[in-house]
Amino acid sequence: MDFSLSNEQRSWQMTARKFANEEIKPITLDLDEAPDAHGTFDWGIVEKGSKLGFRTLAVPKEYGGEGTDYVTQALVMAELARGDSAISKTFSQNWKWSHLISAACNAEQKERFLRPFVADHRFLLGKGITEPTAGSDNRMPPKDAPKAGLKLRAERQGDEWILNGEKCFIANAPVGKLFFIDARTDANAPLRQGTTMFLVERDTPGFRIGKVFNKSGWRFYRNGEMIFENARVPHANVVGHVNNSDMKAAAAGDRTGGDLFGDLELAANALGVCDDACEQAMKHARTAKQGGQVLFEQQHVQLKINKMNMLTEALRSMVMRVAWEHDHKVHSANAGLAMNYSTDVIQEVTELNLDIHGGAGAKVARHAEKLVRDAFIWSHLAGDTVQRLKVAARLARVAAQH
Amino acid sequence: MFNLHLDPEQLEFRDTVRDFVEEEVKPVTLKADRLDLNDRTLPVEVLRKASQMGLRTLTLPEDLGGVGADALTSCIVTEELAVGDADVAAVLTETSALALRLFSAMTPKQRERFGTAFLEDDDYHLALACREPGDDSALGINYHRPAPDMRLATTATRDGDHWIINGAKDCVANGPIAKLIAIEAQTDKGPALILVPRDTPGLTVSEQPEPRWYHGSCGLLSLKDVRVAAGNLVGISGATDAGRAAPLPQALNLGIGRAAYEAALEYAGLRVQGGRRIIEHQAIGTKLAEVAIRLDIVRTAIWRAAWASDHPDAFADRSLPDMPLTTIAKVFTAETIYRAAKDSAECFGAMGVMRDMPLQKYIHDAMICLHTGDGNSDDKLRIAETLANHRRGPSMLAAE
């Protein structure tokens, strides 16, 4: 088994590491401590990263993107997250949706949307799925409640669709220029059958961004409300076909029901945070003193550092294996499992790091505490329980095939 | 006889404080914009109302003008207050507990001098300043090894009928709001507690610098030639046997967890996803059951330690094991409530991390409890030394 990276993969990894060390680390803590939801964001770092290709990493070369493989994407996400998890996610959120543009849009849409996206360093993408009454229901539609799920309505009027409703907690909503929007085009059909995906530009008449959410962790990451009041979207912006929208998974050729990129993304980001935590813990243990000796002299500190690194390396193996599987079109439940595992690991590792930094008199490290707040976001992202149940269902489907 | 009954007075206390929290505390402390701004200014009106109900002077003996509540009753009250707000509970509990310690140790003359003002003024809070900047109080590397004596840098020199105090103190709970502070200073006869009124010249109090890693109020003291009457010396040391003290911080910690749990239980009974109320899904039901189990076992440990603190003879007659039950409760409570708060918050999905909602605050408040004192790892070492019958001198007992 060859675990080595290609020169190109290694080069991207090192570029991302340098960017994280030199550009991200110096600003991460101050941004996190901004008191409200607005001061936590900075276009400067987005533009700098974009110029190095971090925003367009997943766009095919023919459209002016970097055209990288999944292994490269995993490496870059981890390296950026080592600097700041939310900044890394702000970049990779664009890869998720540019993957979807490539996979699900027609040639005309790709030209119309990918080119301006690539050209503008401030062009960010998002996707509106979640609504106040539909979170887990969108991720795992209940069989015995067919009307459950998103309610945003889209009604055809000539060459346009009229959208009414709202979305909430949507990533990049306050700063994005283009959004995929899942809308209910057949209210009587179950979710998958009755949903159509649209591309909605920021300046669409009748569409506006509402509240910007102030979060305890991932504070750089922008989450907002979307409000549609007779918003008019051209028919040419329908992605795929009307109704029966399962474009993400289907387009990727993955029939096992997973979120090809999204699961890997969260696991790789978590890996970067864990790497940061392990580095911080070791540095602190080797320098901070108690009773006249460095903390590392104590067995309970050594045991914590062992645990942190053990979990991080296990996660790394899983992340890289999943990335490799994606590049080789091997389909399994491993991406989902990696995402579930990363939820547990990131919290345990960052909490152990905080433990090592804490204690009476010692001023609790701002950085260590921030990592903990960023880490428990993982349990609040896309319905943690539902994500685990979905993977279990996927495993059962695979078992049924044998 | 293993009697778990609460007496009617304790039950009434619990109900009264619970109602007070619902009607007077939560509407102020859980306001969305207060949470969103991470605003931790103390709700002074709430504290005053609580004082009027006797919650500032709860453990002070009745003959000294207080309510005379025992440790178990105090834990019940503290838990209820903390369900409303950790900061409110912390301030009141600190003053109440210190009132018992200090006023019980005072001479009648001292009680006369300080007692009336303390009882009559709803804003009169107390603080105890022991810890000094740079103190290394952890057992850590000195586990089963000799530890250097902790010598106080703050000194009190006798000058005629006065003490002159010089030094600095750190992490003083209630420091910024206390009207009377008991300062632990080194005299030529050893460490002593000296009462210093807030407005004494030479005493400077400032807020503990960020990051805010405490509940209630906390501050730094600087003492430059602070002159107080010789009669301000109180005949007890700053040290306590933390292993057998009233587990009030643990009761506060439990209240935080319970607040998170109650919010999650209510929400799970209302929120419909997956075709039914989410509590009707096995995953959520199981999660809430685990939280409920944790809360109940934590309360058991705390109440047992509290009862032990009220009945120390139960150690001597072998009803209770010869263990530091309060330290045991501390370790178990801190770890367990942190998990309970997180699991409760998870029932809320994305709302569990939104700053205009209380769940993320409960998690953060529980996290603070997990990192007070020298941390759980250090407490486990202290317990381990007790298990091995390794005795230490008094200087190591007061490490909180």
mmCIF file of N, CA and C in Angstrom, chain A residues 92-185:
data_model
loop_
_atom_site.group_PDB
_atom_site.id
_atom_site.type_symbol
_atom_site.label_atom_id
_atom_site.label_comp_id
_atom_site.label_asym_id
_atom_site.label_seq_id
_atom_site.Cartn_x
_atom_site.Cartn_y
_atom_site.Cartn_z
ATOM 1 N N SER A 92 -13.882 25.793 1.590
ATOM 2 C CA SER A 92 -14.308 24.500 1.052
ATOM 3 C C SER A 92 -15.796 24.435 0.750
ATOM 4 N N GLN A 93 -16.568 25.282 1.393
ATOM 5 C CA GLN A 93 -17.998 25.326 1.069
ATOM 6 C C GLN A 93 -18.184 25.631 -0.416
ATOM 7 N N ASN A 94 -17.253 26.404 -0.970
ATOM 8 C CA ASN A 94 -17.327 26.718 -2.394
ATOM 9 C C ASN A 94 -16.987 25.504 -3.248
ATOM 10 N N TRP A 95 -16.105 24.627 -2.724
ATOM 11 C CA TRP A 95 -15.763 23.427 -3.490
ATOM 12 C C TRP A 95 -16.969 22.503 -3.545
ATOM 13 N N LYS A 96 -17.682 22.429 -2.437
ATOM 14 C CA LYS A 96 -18.858 21.552 -2.383
ATOM 15 C C LYS A 96 -19.846 21.950 -3.476
ATOM 16 N N TRP A 97 -20.085 23.270 -3.565
ATOM 17 C CA TRP A 97 -21.092 23.706 -4.521
ATOM 18 C C TRP A 97 -20.544 23.812 -5.935
ATOM 19 N N SER A 98 -19.233 24.023 -6.062
ATOM 20 C CA SER A 98 -18.707 23.991 -7.440
ATOM 21 C C SER A 98 -18.623 22.542 -7.941
ATOM 22 N N HIS A 99 -18.424 21.571 -7.039
ATOM 23 C CA HIS A 99 -18.556 20.148 -7.423
ATOM 24 C C HIS A 99 -19.951 19.907 -7.983
ATOM 25 N N LEU A 100 -20.938 20.476 -7.289
ATOM 26 C CA LEU A 100 -22.328 20.242 -7.687
ATOM 27 C C LEU A 100 -22.634 20.912 -9.025
ATOM 28 N N ILE A 101 -22.095 22.110 -9.221
ATOM 29 C CA ILE A 101 -22.295 22.774 -10.514
ATOM 30 C C ILE A 101 -21.740 21.874 -11.627
ATOM 31 N N SER A 102 -20.532 21.395 -11.418
ATOM 32 C CA SER A 102 -19.904 20.537 -12.440
ATOM 33 C C SER A 102 -20.701 19.275 -12.695
ATOM 34 N N ALA A 103 -21.243 18.703 -11.625
ATOM 35 C CA ALA A 103 -21.917 17.404 -11.758
ATOM 36 C C ALA A 103 -23.346 17.521 -12.251
ATOM 37 N N ALA A 104 -24.034 18.587 -11.855
ATOM 38 C CA ALA A 104 -25.487 18.618 -12.078
ATOM 39 C C ALA A 104 -25.959 19.659 -13.083
ATOM 40 N N CYS A 105 -25.133 20.689 -13.351
ATOM 41 C CA CYS A 105 -25.596 21.747 -14.251
ATOM 42 C C CYS A 105 -25.373 21.367 -15.711
ATOM 43 N N ASN A 106 -26.174 21.988 -16.571
ATOM 44 C CA ASN A 106 -25.950 21.767 -18.007
ATOM 45 C C ASN A 106 -24.824 22.688 -18.492
ATOM 46 N N ALA A 107 -24.426 22.507 -19.743
ATOM 47 C CA ALA A 107 -23.265 23.231 -20.262
ATOM 48 C C ALA A 107 -23.473 24.739 -20.214
ATOM 49 N N GLU A 108 -24.680 25.169 -20.528
ATOM 50 C CA GLU A 108 -24.976 26.606 -20.539
ATOM 51 C C GLU A 108 -24.838 27.188 -19.130
ATOM 52 N N GLN A 109 -25.346 26.459 -18.139
ATOM 53 C CA GLN A 109 -25.273 26.947 -16.755
ATOM 54 C C GLN A 109 -23.830 26.990 -16.264
ATOM 55 N N LYS A 110 -23.075 25.947 -16.653
ATOM 56 C CA LYS A 110 -21.671 25.925 -16.207
ATOM 57 C C LYS A 110 -20.917 27.138 -16.732
ATOM 58 N N GLU A 111 -21.122 27.430 -18.010
ATOM 59 C CA GLU A 111 -20.481 28.620 -18.597
ATOM 60 C C GLU A 111 -20.938 29.865 -17.862
ATOM 61 N N ARG A 112 -22.251 29.968 -17.671
ATOM 62 C CA ARG A 112 -22.848 31.188 -17.125
ATOM 63 C C ARG A 112 -22.435 31.431 -15.688
ATOM 64 N N PHE A 113 -22.212 30.357 -14.927
ATOM 65 C CA PHE A 113 -21.958 30.534 -13.500
ATOM 66 C C PHE A 113 -20.516 30.273 -13.083
ATOM 67 N N LEU A 114 -19.888 29.261 -13.700
ATOM 68 C CA LEU A 114 -18.535 28.953 -13.240
ATOM 69 C C LEU A 114 -17.532 30.035 -13.606
ATOM 70 N N ARG A 115 -17.674 30.614 -14.767
ATOM 71 C CA ARG A 115 -16.698 31.622 -15.192
ATOM 72 C C ARG A 115 -16.668 32.827 -14.257
ATOM 73 N N PRO A 116 -17.842 33.456 -14.015
ATOM 74 C CA PRO A 116 -17.793 34.603 -13.075
ATOM 75 C C PRO A 116 -17.352 34.167 -11.678
ATOM 76 N N PHE A 117 -17.714 32.964 -11.285
ATOM 77 C CA PHE A 117 -17.311 32.472 -9.976
ATOM 78 C C PHE A 117 -15.787 32.417 -9.890
ATOM 79 N N VAL A 118 -15.172 31.874 -10.898
ATOM 80 C CA VAL A 118 -13.714 31.734 -10.895
ATOM 81 C C VAL A 118 -13.042 33.105 -10.929
ATOM 82 N N ALA A 119 -13.613 34.017 -11.707
ATOM 83 C CA ALA A 119 -12.958 35.306 -11.939
ATOM 84 C C ALA A 119 -12.997 36.254 -10.742
ATOM 85 N N ASP A 120 -13.991 36.116 -9.883
ATOM 86 C CA ASP A 120 -14.199 37.103 -8.819
ATOM 87 C C ASP A 120 -13.750 36.526 -7.483
ATOM 88 N N HIS A 121 -12.702 37.137 -6.906
ATOM 89 C CA HIS A 121 -12.151 36.622 -5.646
ATOM 90 C C HIS A 121 -13.125 36.702 -4.478
ATOM 91 N N ARG A 122 -14.203 37.455 -4.662
ATOM 92 C CA ARG A 122 -15.200 37.554 -3.588
ATOM 93 C C ARG A 122 -16.478 36.799 -3.920
ATOM 94 N N PHE A 123 -16.393 35.895 -4.889
ATOM 95 C CA PHE A 123 -17.598 35.166 -5.285
ATOM 96 C C PHE A 123 -17.706 33.906 -4.436
ATOM 97 N N LEU A 124 -18.681 33.902 -3.549
ATOM 98 C CA LEU A 124 -18.875 32.743 -2.673
ATOM 99 C C LEU A 124 -20.206 32.068 -2.981
ATOM 100 N N LEU A 125 -20.237 30.766 -2.755
ATOM 101 C CA LEU A 125 -21.421 29.956 -3.068
ATOM 102 C C LEU A 125 -22.067 29.425 -1.802
ATOM 103 N N GLY A 126 -23.372 29.143 -1.918
ATOM 104 C CA GLY A 126 -24.061 28.519 -0.802
ATOM 105 C C GLY A 126 -25.193 27.657 -1.301
ATOM 106 N N LYS A 127 -25.829 26.954 -0.381
ATOM 107 C CA LYS A 127 -27.022 26.179 -0.744
ATOM 108 C C LYS A 127 -28.033 26.260 0.374
ATOM 109 N N GLY A 128 -29.262 26.651 0.004
ATOM 110 C CA GLY A 128 -30.330 26.775 0.991
ATOM 111 C C GLY A 128 -31.193 25.531 1.034
ATOM 112 N N ILE A 129 -31.093 24.814 2.150
ATOM 113 C CA ILE A 129 -31.911 23.608 2.319
ATOM 114 C C ILE A 129 -32.775 23.761 3.575
ATOM 115 N N THR A 130 -32.082 24.020 4.694
ATOM 116 C CA THR A 130 -32.738 24.017 6.006
ATOM 117 C C THR A 130 -33.755 25.142 6.158
ATOM 118 N N GLU A 131 -34.856 24.823 6.816
ATOM 119 C CA GLU A 131 -35.886 25.815 7.150
ATOM 120 C C GLU A 131 -36.236 25.661 8.627
ATOM 121 N N PRO A 132 -36.937 26.663 9.196
ATOM 122 C CA PRO A 132 -37.253 26.539 10.631
ATOM 123 C C PRO A 132 -37.978 25.247 11.005
ATOM 124 N N THR A 133 -38.856 24.744 10.119
ATOM 125 C CA THR A 133 -39.556 23.507 10.481
ATOM 126 C C THR A 133 -38.984 22.286 9.781
ATOM 127 N N ALA A 134 -37.895 22.438 9.099
ATOM 128 C CA ALA A 134 -37.342 21.284 8.383
ATOM 129 C C ALA A 134 -35.822 21.279 8.441
ATOM 130 N N GLY A 135 -35.304 20.477 9.363
ATOM 131 C CA GLY A 135 -33.858 20.303 9.480
ATOM 132 C C GLY A 135 -33.564 18.857 9.159
ATOM 133 N N SER A 136 -33.686 18.017 10.192
ATOM 134 C CA SER A 136 -33.457 16.578 9.992
ATOM 135 C C SER A 136 -34.397 15.998 8.944
ATOM 136 N N ASP A 137 -35.590 16.544 8.825
ATOM 137 C CA ASP A 137 -36.547 16.003 7.850
ATOM 138 C C ASP A 137 -36.014 16.085 6.425
ATOM 139 N N ASN A 138 -35.178 17.087 6.129
ATOM 140 C CA ASN A 138 -34.609 17.179 4.786
ATOM 141 C C ASN A 138 -33.502 16.154 4.584
ATOM 142 N N ARG A 139 -32.803 15.824 5.685
ATOM 143 C CA ARG A 139 -31.657 14.901 5.592
ATOM 144 C C ARG A 139 -32.130 13.459 5.552
ATOM 145 N N MET A 140 -33.241 13.206 6.249
ATOM 146 C CA MET A 140 -33.738 11.832 6.352
ATOM 147 C C MET A 140 -35.258 11.912 6.335
ATOM 148 N N PRO A 141 -35.850 12.047 5.121
ATOM 149 C CA PRO A 141 -37.300 12.232 5.048
ATOM 150 C C PRO A 141 -38.049 11.089 5.719
ATOM 151 N N PRO A 142 -38.976 11.415 6.627
ATOM 152 C CA PRO A 142 -39.689 10.347 7.331
ATOM 153 C C PRO A 142 -40.667 9.651 6.402
ATOM 154 N N LYS A 143 -40.611 8.312 6.434
ATOM 155 C CA LYS A 143 -41.466 7.553 5.523
ATOM 156 C C LYS A 143 -42.938 7.711 5.876
ATOM 157 N N ASP A 144 -43.227 7.868 7.176
ATOM 158 C CA ASP A 144 -44.643 7.930 7.541
ATOM 159 C C ASP A 144 -45.170 9.357 7.634
ATOM 160 N N ALA A 145 -44.441 10.319 7.112
ATOM 161 C CA ALA A 145 -44.935 11.705 7.070
ATOM 162 C C ALA A 145 -44.483 12.302 5.757
ATOM 163 N N PRO A 146 -45.152 11.929 4.642
ATOM 164 C CA PRO A 146 -44.666 12.297 3.309
ATOM 165 C C PRO A 146 -44.629 13.797 3.035
ATOM 166 N N LYS A 147 -45.458 14.577 3.783
ATOM 167 C CA LYS A 147 -45.455 16.011 3.516
ATOM 168 C C LYS A 147 -44.321 16.721 4.250
ATOM 169 N N ALA A 148 -43.601 15.989 5.101
ATOM 170 C CA ALA A 148 -42.527 16.620 5.876
ATOM 171 C C ALA A 148 -41.419 17.128 4.963
ATOM 172 N N GLY A 149 -40.602 18.024 5.515
ATOM 173 C CA GLY A 149 -39.472 18.528 4.750
ATOM 174 C C GLY A 149 -39.691 19.970 4.328
ATOM 175 N N LEU A 150 -38.724 20.487 3.600
ATOM 176 C CA LEU A 150 -38.738 21.899 3.234
ATOM 177 C C LEU A 150 -40.049 22.318 2.589
ATOM 178 N N LYS A 151 -40.405 23.586 2.860
ATOM 179 C CA LYS A 151 -41.704 24.070 2.399
ATOM 180 C C LYS A 151 -41.607 25.231 1.414
ATOM 181 N N LEU A 152 -40.410 25.756 1.223
ATOM 182 C CA LEU A 152 -40.265 26.878 0.292
ATOM 183 C C LEU A 152 -40.928 26.495 -1.024
ATOM 184 N N ARG A 153 -41.894 27.312 -1.476
ATOM 185 C CA ARG A 153 -42.677 26.942 -2.651
ATOM 186 C C ARG A 153 -42.091 27.565 -3.917
ATOM 187 N N ALA A 154 -42.155 26.823 -4.985
ATOM 188 C CA ALA A 154 -41.779 27.377 -6.292
ATOM 189 C C ALA A 154 -42.900 27.055 -7.260
ATOM 190 N N GLU A 155 -43.463 28.111 -7.867
ATOM 191 C CA GLU A 155 -44.585 27.911 -8.804
ATOM 192 C C GLU A 155 -44.231 28.495 -10.157
ATOM 193 N N ARG A 156 -44.498 27.721 -11.198
ATOM 194 C CA ARG A 156 -44.117 28.127 -12.559
ATOM 195 C C ARG A 156 -45.076 29.200 -13.067
ATOM 196 N N GLN A 157 -44.458 30.266 -13.608
ATOM 197 C CA GLN A 157 -45.278 31.315 -14.265
ATOM 198 C C GLN A 157 -44.567 31.687 -15.550
ATOM 199 N N GLY A 158 -44.986 31.060 -16.635
ATOM 200 C CA GLY A 158 -44.346 31.339 -17.926
ATOM 201 C C GLY A 158 -42.894 30.908 -17.892
ATOM 202 N N ASP A 159 -42.020 31.856 -18.148
ATOM 203 C CA ASP A 159 -40.590 31.564 -18.213
ATOM 204 C C ASP A 159 -39.879 31.699 -16.869
ATOM 205 N N GLU A 160 -40.692 31.921 -15.841
ATOM 206 C CA GLU A 160 -40.099 32.141 -14.523
ATOM 207 C C GLU A 160 -40.728 31.223 -13.497
ATOM 208 N N TRP A 161 -40.015 31.096 -12.411
ATOM 209 C CA TRP A 161 -40.560 30.432 -11.229
ATOM 210 C C TRP A 161 -40.666 31.463 -10.116
ATOM 211 N N ILE A 162 -41.783 31.423 -9.376
ATOM 212 C CA ILE A 162 -41.987 32.359 -8.270
ATOM 213 C C ILE A 162 -41.761 31.603 -6.967
ATOM 214 N N LEU A 163 -40.782 32.092 -6.202
ATOM 215 C CA LEU A 163 -40.420 31.404 -4.967
ATOM 216 C C LEU A 163 -40.929 32.173 -3.742
ATOM 217 N N ASN A 164 -41.540 31.436 -2.826
ATOM 218 C CA ASN A 164 -42.014 32.031 -1.566
ATOM 219 C C ASN A 164 -41.645 31.151 -0.393
ATOM 220 N N GLY A 165 -41.070 31.785 0.641
ATOM 221 C CA GLY A 165 -40.727 31.018 1.846
ATOM 222 C C GLY A 165 -39.434 31.527 2.440
ATOM 223 N N GLU A 166 -38.837 30.690 3.273
ATOM 224 C CA GLU A 166 -37.609 31.118 3.938
ATOM 225 C C GLU A 166 -36.681 29.932 4.196
ATOM 226 N N LYS A 167 -35.425 30.274 4.337
ATOM 227 C CA LYS A 167 -34.408 29.302 4.742
ATOM 228 C C LYS A 167 -33.673 29.886 5.944
ATOM 229 N N CYS A 168 -33.107 29.032 6.769
ATOM 230 C CA CYS A 168 -32.358 29.572 7.915
ATOM 231 C C CYS A 168 -31.058 28.797 8.135
ATOM 232 N N PHE A 169 -30.130 29.434 8.836
ATOM 233 C CA PHE A 169 -28.807 28.878 9.156
ATOM 234 C C PHE A 169 -27.960 28.604 7.915
ATOM 235 N N ILE A 170 -28.272 29.232 6.780
ATOM 236 C CA ILE A 170 -27.607 28.873 5.536
ATOM 237 C C ILE A 170 -26.182 29.424 5.482
ATOM 238 N N ALA A 171 -25.232 28.531 5.248
ATOM 239 C CA ALA A 171 -23.820 28.911 5.200
ATOM 240 C C ALA A 171 -23.550 29.799 3.999
ATOM 241 N N ASN A 172 -22.762 30.857 4.229
ATOM 242 C CA ASN A 172 -22.384 31.835 3.208
ATOM 243 C C ASN A 172 -23.540 32.708 2.727
ATOM 244 N N ALA A 173 -24.735 32.571 3.313
ATOM 245 C CA ALA A 173 -25.858 33.400 2.839
ATOM 246 C C ALA A 173 -25.549 34.894 2.912
ATOM 247 N N PRO A 174 -25.001 35.378 4.017
ATOM 248 C CA PRO A 174 -24.769 36.824 4.104
ATOM 249 C C PRO A 174 -23.708 37.359 3.145
ATOM 250 N N VAL A 175 -22.877 36.477 2.610
ATOM 251 C CA VAL A 175 -21.750 36.954 1.797
ATOM 252 C C VAL A 175 -21.704 36.334 0.402
ATOM 253 N N GLY A 176 -22.633 35.417 0.118
ATOM 254 C CA GLY A 176 -22.571 34.697 -1.156
ATOM 255 C C GLY A 176 -23.182 35.478 -2.308
ATOM 256 N N LYS A 177 -22.783 35.074 -3.515
ATOM 257 C CA LYS A 177 -23.347 35.711 -4.709
ATOM 258 C C LYS A 177 -24.263 34.767 -5.474
ATOM 259 N N LEU A 178 -24.139 33.474 -5.213
ATOM 260 C CA LEU A 178 -24.946 32.506 -5.952
ATOM 261 C C LEU A 178 -25.297 31.352 -5.033
ATOM 262 N N PHE A 179 -26.565 30.933 -5.074
ATOM 263 C CA PHE A 179 -27.005 29.886 -4.163
ATOM 264 C C PHE A 179 -27.819 28.821 -4.886
ATOM 265 N N PHE A 180 -27.547 27.561 -4.567
ATOM 266 C CA PHE A 180 -28.489 26.507 -4.914
ATOM 267 C C PHE A 180 -29.638 26.636 -3.917
ATOM 268 N N ILE A 181 -30.857 26.496 -4.389
ATOM 269 C CA ILE A 181 -32.002 26.537 -3.478
ATOM 270 C C ILE A 181 -32.881 25.323 -3.761
ATOM 271 N N ASP A 182 -33.128 24.552 -2.707
ATOM 272 C CA ASP A 182 -34.083 23.436 -2.823
ATOM 273 C C ASP A 182 -35.481 23.971 -2.547
ATOM 274 N N ALA A 183 -36.386 23.798 -3.505
ATOM 275 C CA ALA A 183 -37.751 24.294 -3.327
ATOM 276 C C ALA A 183 -38.743 23.167 -3.588
ATOM 277 N N ARG A 184 -39.883 23.286 -2.942
ATOM 278 C CA ARG A 184 -40.947 22.275 -3.093
ATOM 279 C C ARG A 184 -41.792 22.661 -4.297
ATOM 280 N N THR A 185 -41.688 21.850 -5.339
ATOM 281 C CA THR A 185 -42.467 22.147 -6.533
ATOM 282 C C THR A 185 -43.701 21.266 -6.609
#
